[in-house]
mmCIF file of C-alpha atoms and ligand atoms in Angstrom:
data_model
loop_
_atom_site.group_PDB
_atom_site.id
_atom_site.type_symbol
_atom_site.label_atom_id
_atom_site.label_comp_id
_atom_site.label_asym_id
_atom_site.label_seq_id
_atom_site.Cartn_x
_atom_site.Cartn_y
_atom_site.Cartn_z
ATOM 1 C CA MET A 1 -12.333 27.026 -15.514
ATOM 2 C CA GLU A 2 -15.384 26.004 -13.500
ATOM 3 C CA LEU A 3 -15.352 22.688 -11.606
ATOM 4 C CA HIS A 4 -18.381 21.411 -13.499
ATOM 5 C CA THR A 5 -16.850 22.284 -16.848
ATOM 6 C CA LEU A 6 -13.730 20.424 -15.951
ATOM 7 C CA TYR A 7 -15.753 17.423 -14.937
ATOM 8 C CA ARG A 8 -17.586 17.402 -18.228
ATOM 9 C CA LEU A 9 -14.326 17.534 -20.148
ATOM 10 C CA LEU A 10 -12.840 14.692 -18.102
ATOM 11 C CA PHE A 11 -15.951 12.588 -18.530
ATOM 12 C CA ARG A 12 -16.028 13.204 -22.272
ATOM 13 C CA HIS A 13 -12.386 12.316 -22.615
ATOM 14 C CA TYR A 14 -12.207 9.197 -20.362
ATOM 15 C CA GLY A 15 -15.857 7.974 -20.051
ATOM 16 C CA PRO A 16 -17.357 6.362 -16.921
ATOM 17 C CA GLN A 17 -14.848 4.796 -14.542
ATOM 18 C CA HIS A 18 -17.242 2.405 -12.684
ATOM 19 C CA TRP A 19 -15.800 3.006 -9.235
ATOM 20 C CA TRP A 20 -15.343 1.647 -6.719
ATOM 21 C CA PRO A 21 -14.281 -1.743 -8.128
ATOM 22 C CA ALA A 22 -15.676 -3.968 -5.375
ATOM 23 C CA GLU A 23 -18.350 -6.691 -4.831
ATOM 24 C CA SER A 24 -19.745 -5.204 -1.672
ATOM 25 C CA PRO A 25 -19.608 -2.065 0.559
ATOM 26 C CA TYR A 26 -17.447 -3.976 2.999
ATOM 27 C CA GLU A 27 -14.984 -4.899 0.278
ATOM 28 C CA MET A 28 -14.824 -1.197 -0.550
ATOM 29 C CA MET A 29 -13.972 -0.402 3.046
ATOM 30 C CA VAL A 30 -11.253 -3.048 3.076
ATOM 31 C CA GLY A 31 -9.879 -1.705 -0.192
ATOM 32 C CA ALA A 32 -9.743 1.801 1.274
ATOM 33 C CA ILE A 33 -7.406 0.553 3.996
ATOM 34 C CA LEU A 34 -5.333 -1.747 1.745
ATOM 35 C CA THR A 35 -4.727 0.960 -0.852
ATOM 36 C CA GLN A 36 -2.834 3.175 1.625
ATOM 37 C CA ASN A 37 0.716 3.610 0.324
ATOM 38 C CA THR A 38 0.501 1.003 -2.360
ATOM 39 C CA ALA A 39 -0.596 0.513 -5.959
ATOM 40 C CA TRP A 40 -4.107 -0.824 -6.659
ATOM 41 C CA ALA A 41 -2.621 -3.944 -8.403
ATOM 42 C CA ASN A 42 -1.322 -5.047 -4.982
ATOM 43 C CA VAL A 43 -4.691 -4.440 -3.347
ATOM 44 C CA LYS A 44 -6.341 -6.633 -6.015
ATOM 45 C CA LYS A 45 -3.884 -9.465 -5.171
ATOM 46 C CA ALA A 46 -4.672 -9.173 -1.430
ATOM 47 C CA ILE A 47 -8.433 -9.065 -2.011
ATOM 48 C CA ALA A 48 -8.234 -12.101 -4.307
ATOM 49 C CA ASN A 49 -6.478 -14.005 -1.480
ATOM 50 C CA PHE A 50 -9.700 -13.822 0.552
ATOM 51 C CA GLY A 51 -11.476 -15.870 -2.130
ATOM 52 C CA GLU A 52 -15.153 -15.988 -1.190
ATOM 53 C CA LYS A 53 -14.448 -15.181 2.466
ATOM 54 C CA LEU A 54 -14.217 -11.416 2.421
ATOM 55 C CA THR A 55 -16.850 -10.759 5.073
ATOM 56 C CA PRO A 56 -16.696 -8.807 8.338
ATOM 57 C CA ALA A 57 -17.419 -12.007 10.299
ATOM 58 C CA PHE A 58 -14.463 -13.766 8.726
ATOM 59 C CA VAL A 59 -12.077 -10.892 9.362
ATOM 60 C CA THR A 60 -13.270 -10.647 12.966
ATOM 61 C CA GLU A 61 -12.764 -14.394 13.571
ATOM 62 C CA ILE A 62 -9.406 -15.075 12.055
ATOM 63 C CA SER A 63 -6.213 -14.429 13.991
ATOM 64 C CA ASP A 64 -4.017 -11.392 13.329
ATOM 65 C CA GLY A 65 -1.403 -13.680 11.828
ATOM 66 C CA GLU A 66 -3.828 -15.299 9.370
ATOM 67 C CA LEU A 67 -5.117 -11.857 8.311
ATOM 68 C CA GLU A 68 -1.568 -10.621 7.811
ATOM 69 C CA GLU A 69 -0.778 -13.560 5.567
ATOM 70 C CA ILE A 70 -3.906 -12.909 3.385
ATOM 71 C CA ILE A 71 -3.160 -9.208 2.880
ATOM 72 C CA ARG A 72 0.607 -9.544 2.584
ATOM 73 C CA PRO A 73 0.670 -8.457 -1.103
ATOM 74 C CA SER A 74 -0.713 -5.018 -0.140
ATOM 75 C CA GLY A 75 2.456 -4.169 1.872
ATOM 76 C CA PHE A 76 2.578 -2.781 5.444
ATOM 77 C CA PHE A 77 0.510 -5.935 6.208
ATOM 78 C CA ARG A 78 0.852 -5.942 10.024
ATOM 79 C CA GLN A 79 -0.255 -2.358 10.246
ATOM 80 C CA LYS A 80 -3.038 -2.868 7.783
ATOM 81 C CA ALA A 81 -4.321 -6.059 9.374
ATOM 82 C CA ALA A 82 -4.629 -4.135 12.714
ATOM 83 C CA ARG A 83 -6.434 -1.405 10.883
ATOM 84 C CA LEU A 84 -8.816 -3.819 9.226
ATOM 85 C CA LYS A 85 -9.647 -5.315 12.582
ATOM 86 C CA THR A 86 -10.304 -1.876 13.988
ATOM 87 C CA LEU A 87 -12.468 -0.823 11.067
ATOM 88 C CA THR A 88 -14.461 -4.027 11.201
ATOM 89 C CA GLY A 89 -15.007 -3.443 14.914
ATOM 90 C CA TRP A 90 -16.432 -0.076 14.064
ATOM 91 C CA TYR A 91 -18.750 -1.694 11.459
ATOM 92 C CA ALA A 92 -19.961 -4.118 14.100
ATOM 93 C CA ARG A 93 -21.600 -1.182 15.822
ATOM 94 C CA TYR A 94 -24.035 -1.213 12.861
ATOM 95 C CA ARG A 95 -24.341 -5.044 12.854
ATOM 96 C CA TYR A 96 -22.413 -5.128 9.603
ATOM 97 C CA ASP A 97 -25.432 -3.623 7.851
ATOM 98 C CA ILE A 98 -24.630 -0.874 5.417
ATOM 99 C CA GLU A 99 -28.185 0.597 5.472
ATOM 100 C CA THR A 100 -28.019 0.904 9.279
ATOM 101 C CA ALA A 101 -24.722 2.737 8.974
ATOM 102 C CA ARG A 102 -25.947 4.875 6.113
ATOM 103 C CA ALA A 103 -28.858 6.046 8.196
ATOM 104 C CA GLN A 104 -26.420 7.949 10.416
ATOM 105 C CA GLY A 105 -25.500 11.546 9.608
ATOM 106 C CA THR A 106 -22.395 12.184 7.566
ATOM 107 C CA ASP A 107 -20.681 14.200 10.314
ATOM 108 C CA THR A 108 -21.285 11.492 12.910
ATOM 109 C CA LEU A 109 -19.895 8.783 10.633
ATOM 110 C CA ARG A 110 -16.917 10.902 9.691
ATOM 111 C CA MET A 111 -16.064 11.597 13.335
ATOM 112 C CA GLU A 112 -16.336 7.936 14.161
ATOM 113 C CA LEU A 113 -14.123 6.879 11.250
ATOM 114 C CA LEU A 114 -11.510 9.542 11.976
ATOM 115 C CA ALA A 115 -11.328 8.345 15.576
ATOM 116 C CA LEU A 116 -10.135 4.940 14.372
ATOM 117 C CA LYS A 117 -6.391 4.331 14.451
ATOM 118 C CA GLY A 118 -4.961 4.369 10.952
ATOM 119 C CA VAL A 119 -7.974 6.100 9.313
ATOM 120 C CA GLY A 120 -7.034 9.517 8.064
ATOM 121 C CA ARG A 121 -9.159 11.982 6.163
ATOM 122 C CA GLU A 122 -8.660 10.482 2.718
ATOM 123 C CA THR A 123 -9.474 6.971 3.874
ATOM 124 C CA ALA A 124 -12.454 8.080 5.930
ATOM 125 C CA ASP A 125 -13.837 10.109 3.029
ATOM 126 C CA SER A 126 -13.289 7.232 0.555
ATOM 127 C CA ILE A 127 -15.397 5.031 2.873
ATOM 128 C CA LEU A 128 -18.031 7.716 3.312
ATOM 129 C CA LEU A 129 -18.335 8.324 -0.471
ATOM 130 C CA TYR A 130 -17.885 4.889 -1.955
ATOM 131 C CA ALA A 131 -19.167 2.510 0.674
ATOM 132 C CA LEU A 132 -21.694 4.780 2.404
ATOM 133 C CA GLN A 133 -22.689 6.941 -0.531
ATOM 134 C CA LYS A 134 -22.432 10.114 1.409
ATOM 135 C CA PRO A 135 -21.796 13.443 -0.456
ATOM 136 C CA VAL A 136 -18.189 13.868 0.572
ATOM 137 C CA PHE A 137 -15.521 14.849 -1.959
ATOM 138 C CA VAL A 138 -12.329 12.829 -1.627
ATOM 139 C CA ILE A 139 -9.070 14.731 -1.780
ATOM 140 C CA ASP A 140 -5.791 13.019 -2.512
ATOM 141 C CA ALA A 141 -2.352 13.821 -3.837
ATOM 142 C CA TYR A 142 -3.587 13.421 -7.399
ATOM 143 C CA THR A 143 -6.312 16.011 -6.877
ATOM 144 C CA ARG A 144 -3.760 18.427 -5.537
ATOM 145 C CA ARG A 145 -1.399 17.906 -8.441
ATOM 146 C CA VAL A 146 -3.903 18.162 -11.219
ATOM 147 C CA PHE A 147 -5.685 21.235 -9.815
ATOM 148 C CA ALA A 148 -2.429 23.062 -8.965
ATOM 149 C CA ARG A 149 -1.238 22.594 -12.533
ATOM 150 C CA LEU A 150 -4.591 23.750 -13.828
ATOM 151 C CA GLY A 151 -4.053 27.027 -12.052
ATOM 152 C CA PHE A 152 -6.242 26.602 -8.970
ATOM 153 C CA ALA A 153 -4.945 28.073 -5.700
ATOM 154 C CA VAL A 154 -4.785 24.671 -3.909
ATOM 155 C CA PRO A 155 -5.183 25.136 -0.174
ATOM 156 C CA SER A 156 -2.723 23.162 2.014
ATOM 157 C CA GLU A 157 -5.490 22.132 4.406
ATOM 158 C CA TYR A 158 -7.460 19.094 3.413
ATOM 159 C CA GLU A 159 -10.755 20.373 4.831
ATOM 160 C CA VAL A 160 -10.502 23.674 3.043
ATOM 161 C CA PHE A 161 -9.944 22.004 -0.313
ATOM 162 C CA ARG A 162 -12.724 19.448 0.296
ATOM 163 C CA ARG A 163 -15.199 22.262 1.067
ATOM 164 C CA PHE A 164 -14.131 24.130 -2.021
ATOM 165 C CA PHE A 165 -15.388 21.191 -4.125
ATOM 166 C CA GLU A 166 -18.477 20.637 -2.082
ATOM 167 C CA GLU A 167 -19.465 24.289 -2.097
ATOM 168 C CA ASN A 168 -19.007 24.606 -5.832
ATOM 169 C CA LEU A 169 -20.674 21.449 -6.956
ATOM 170 C CA PRO A 170 -24.155 19.992 -6.336
ATOM 171 C CA ARG A 171 -24.193 17.709 -3.242
ATOM 172 C CA ASP A 172 -24.395 14.569 -5.306
ATOM 173 C CA PRO A 173 -22.529 11.373 -4.262
ATOM 174 C CA ALA A 174 -22.783 9.934 -7.755
ATOM 175 C CA LEU A 175 -21.064 13.072 -9.193
ATOM 176 C CA TYR A 176 -18.390 13.044 -6.557
ATOM 177 C CA ASN A 177 -17.779 9.327 -7.110
ATOM 178 C CA GLU A 178 -17.234 9.828 -10.891
ATOM 179 C CA TYR A 179 -15.314 13.050 -10.518
ATOM 180 C CA HIS A 180 -12.761 11.667 -8.093
ATOM 181 C CA ALA A 181 -12.347 8.446 -10.208
ATOM 182 C CA LEU A 182 -11.738 10.660 -13.260
ATOM 183 C CA ILE A 183 -9.174 12.747 -11.474
ATOM 184 C CA VAL A 184 -7.328 9.588 -10.480
ATOM 185 C CA ARG A 185 -7.493 8.257 -14.058
ATOM 186 C CA HIS A 186 -6.273 11.542 -15.446
ATOM 187 C CA ALA A 187 -3.334 11.870 -12.908
ATOM 188 C CA ALA A 188 -2.339 8.246 -13.230
ATOM 189 C CA THR A 189 -2.318 8.155 -17.059
ATOM 190 C CA VAL A 190 -1.792 11.675 -18.391
ATOM 191 C CA CYS A 191 -1.124 14.312 -15.751
ATOM 192 C CA ARG A 192 1.561 12.158 -14.186
ATOM 193 C CA LYS A 193 4.649 13.395 -12.295
ATOM 194 C CA ARG A 194 6.022 14.149 -15.707
ATOM 195 C CA PRO A 195 2.837 15.077 -17.552
ATOM 196 C CA ASP A 196 1.908 13.958 -21.057
ATOM 197 C CA CYS A 197 0.415 17.298 -22.038
ATOM 198 C CA ALA A 198 0.114 16.413 -25.732
ATOM 199 C CA ASP A 199 -2.527 13.922 -24.825
ATOM 200 C CA CYS A 200 -4.450 16.147 -22.440
ATOM 201 C CA PRO A 201 -7.945 17.703 -23.050
ATOM 202 C CA PHE A 202 -6.905 20.747 -20.913
ATOM 203 C CA ALA A 203 -3.704 21.545 -22.740
ATOM 204 C CA PRO A 204 -4.930 24.636 -24.617
ATOM 205 C CA SER A 205 -5.868 26.412 -21.404
ATOM 206 C CA CYS A 206 -3.697 24.782 -18.740
ATOM 207 C CA PRO A 207 -1.082 27.129 -17.152
ATOM 208 C CA GLY A 208 0.923 24.082 -16.067
ATOM 209 C CA ALA A 209 1.085 22.561 -19.562
ATOM 210 C CA ARG A 210 4.600 21.516 -20.623
ATOM 211 C CA ASN A 211 5.863 22.077 -24.091
ATOM 212 C CA ASP A 212 8.477 19.427 -24.813
ATOM 213 C CA ASP A 213 9.068 20.404 -28.410
HETATM 214 S S1 SF4 B 1 -2.012 20.121 -19.838
HETATM 215 FE FE1 SF4 B 1 -0.408 18.881 -18.749
HETATM 216 S S2 SF4 B 1 -0.179 19.760 -16.757
HETATM 217 FE FE2 SF4 B 1 -2.106 20.566 -17.558
HETATM 218 S S3 SF4 B 1 -3.633 19.057 -16.802
HETATM 219 FE FE3 SF4 B 1 -2.989 18.379 -18.748
HETATM 220 S S4 SF4 B 1 -1.380 16.885 -18.423
HETATM 221 FE FE4 SF4 B 1 -1.651 18.096 -16.535
#
């Protein structure tokens, strides 16, 4: 099945996902760090703990200990607090102005983000796509699982799989935004570890479909 056909089926089945759920591009960046190795429900609690104060200036000014306390619900809070400080330090290069950051080329921004401690490919690409609206397709474990079951030859290398999407879809950040969100929705609710194939729009043609009858 073609990537665009899959997208249309997912969209028809689940509707728009309205990602990324955040009030500002900076909050998206913070969410991209906090969501590492934890469920989104814990990220929401950590973000709620900031109240009205989730700004780069606030994160820069408070102590490591204060930041750790605020984000404690997201788990790995010491490590994540250090990562947030580092990421915010990177954002300071652009005077905390998303348009100034956006004016840079995608490759430059990607290299800068990947050079930060604790920012891997998935986190960097989530920031590029959702906060900076760059046409970068985010790959995660859900993407691998769903596409492997659907019969795609999923490459082990992140970059190869990312390029596969980008070369077979229009370079459109809005499309990549919605597509990734739909994959996450599908993998989290239907194509789970143990898939619910009876509820799946792909079941008739999916080579990985389970028949539990
Ligand atoms: S039919 Fe089953 S295995 Fe295939 S995509 Fe749907 S839920 Fe996943």
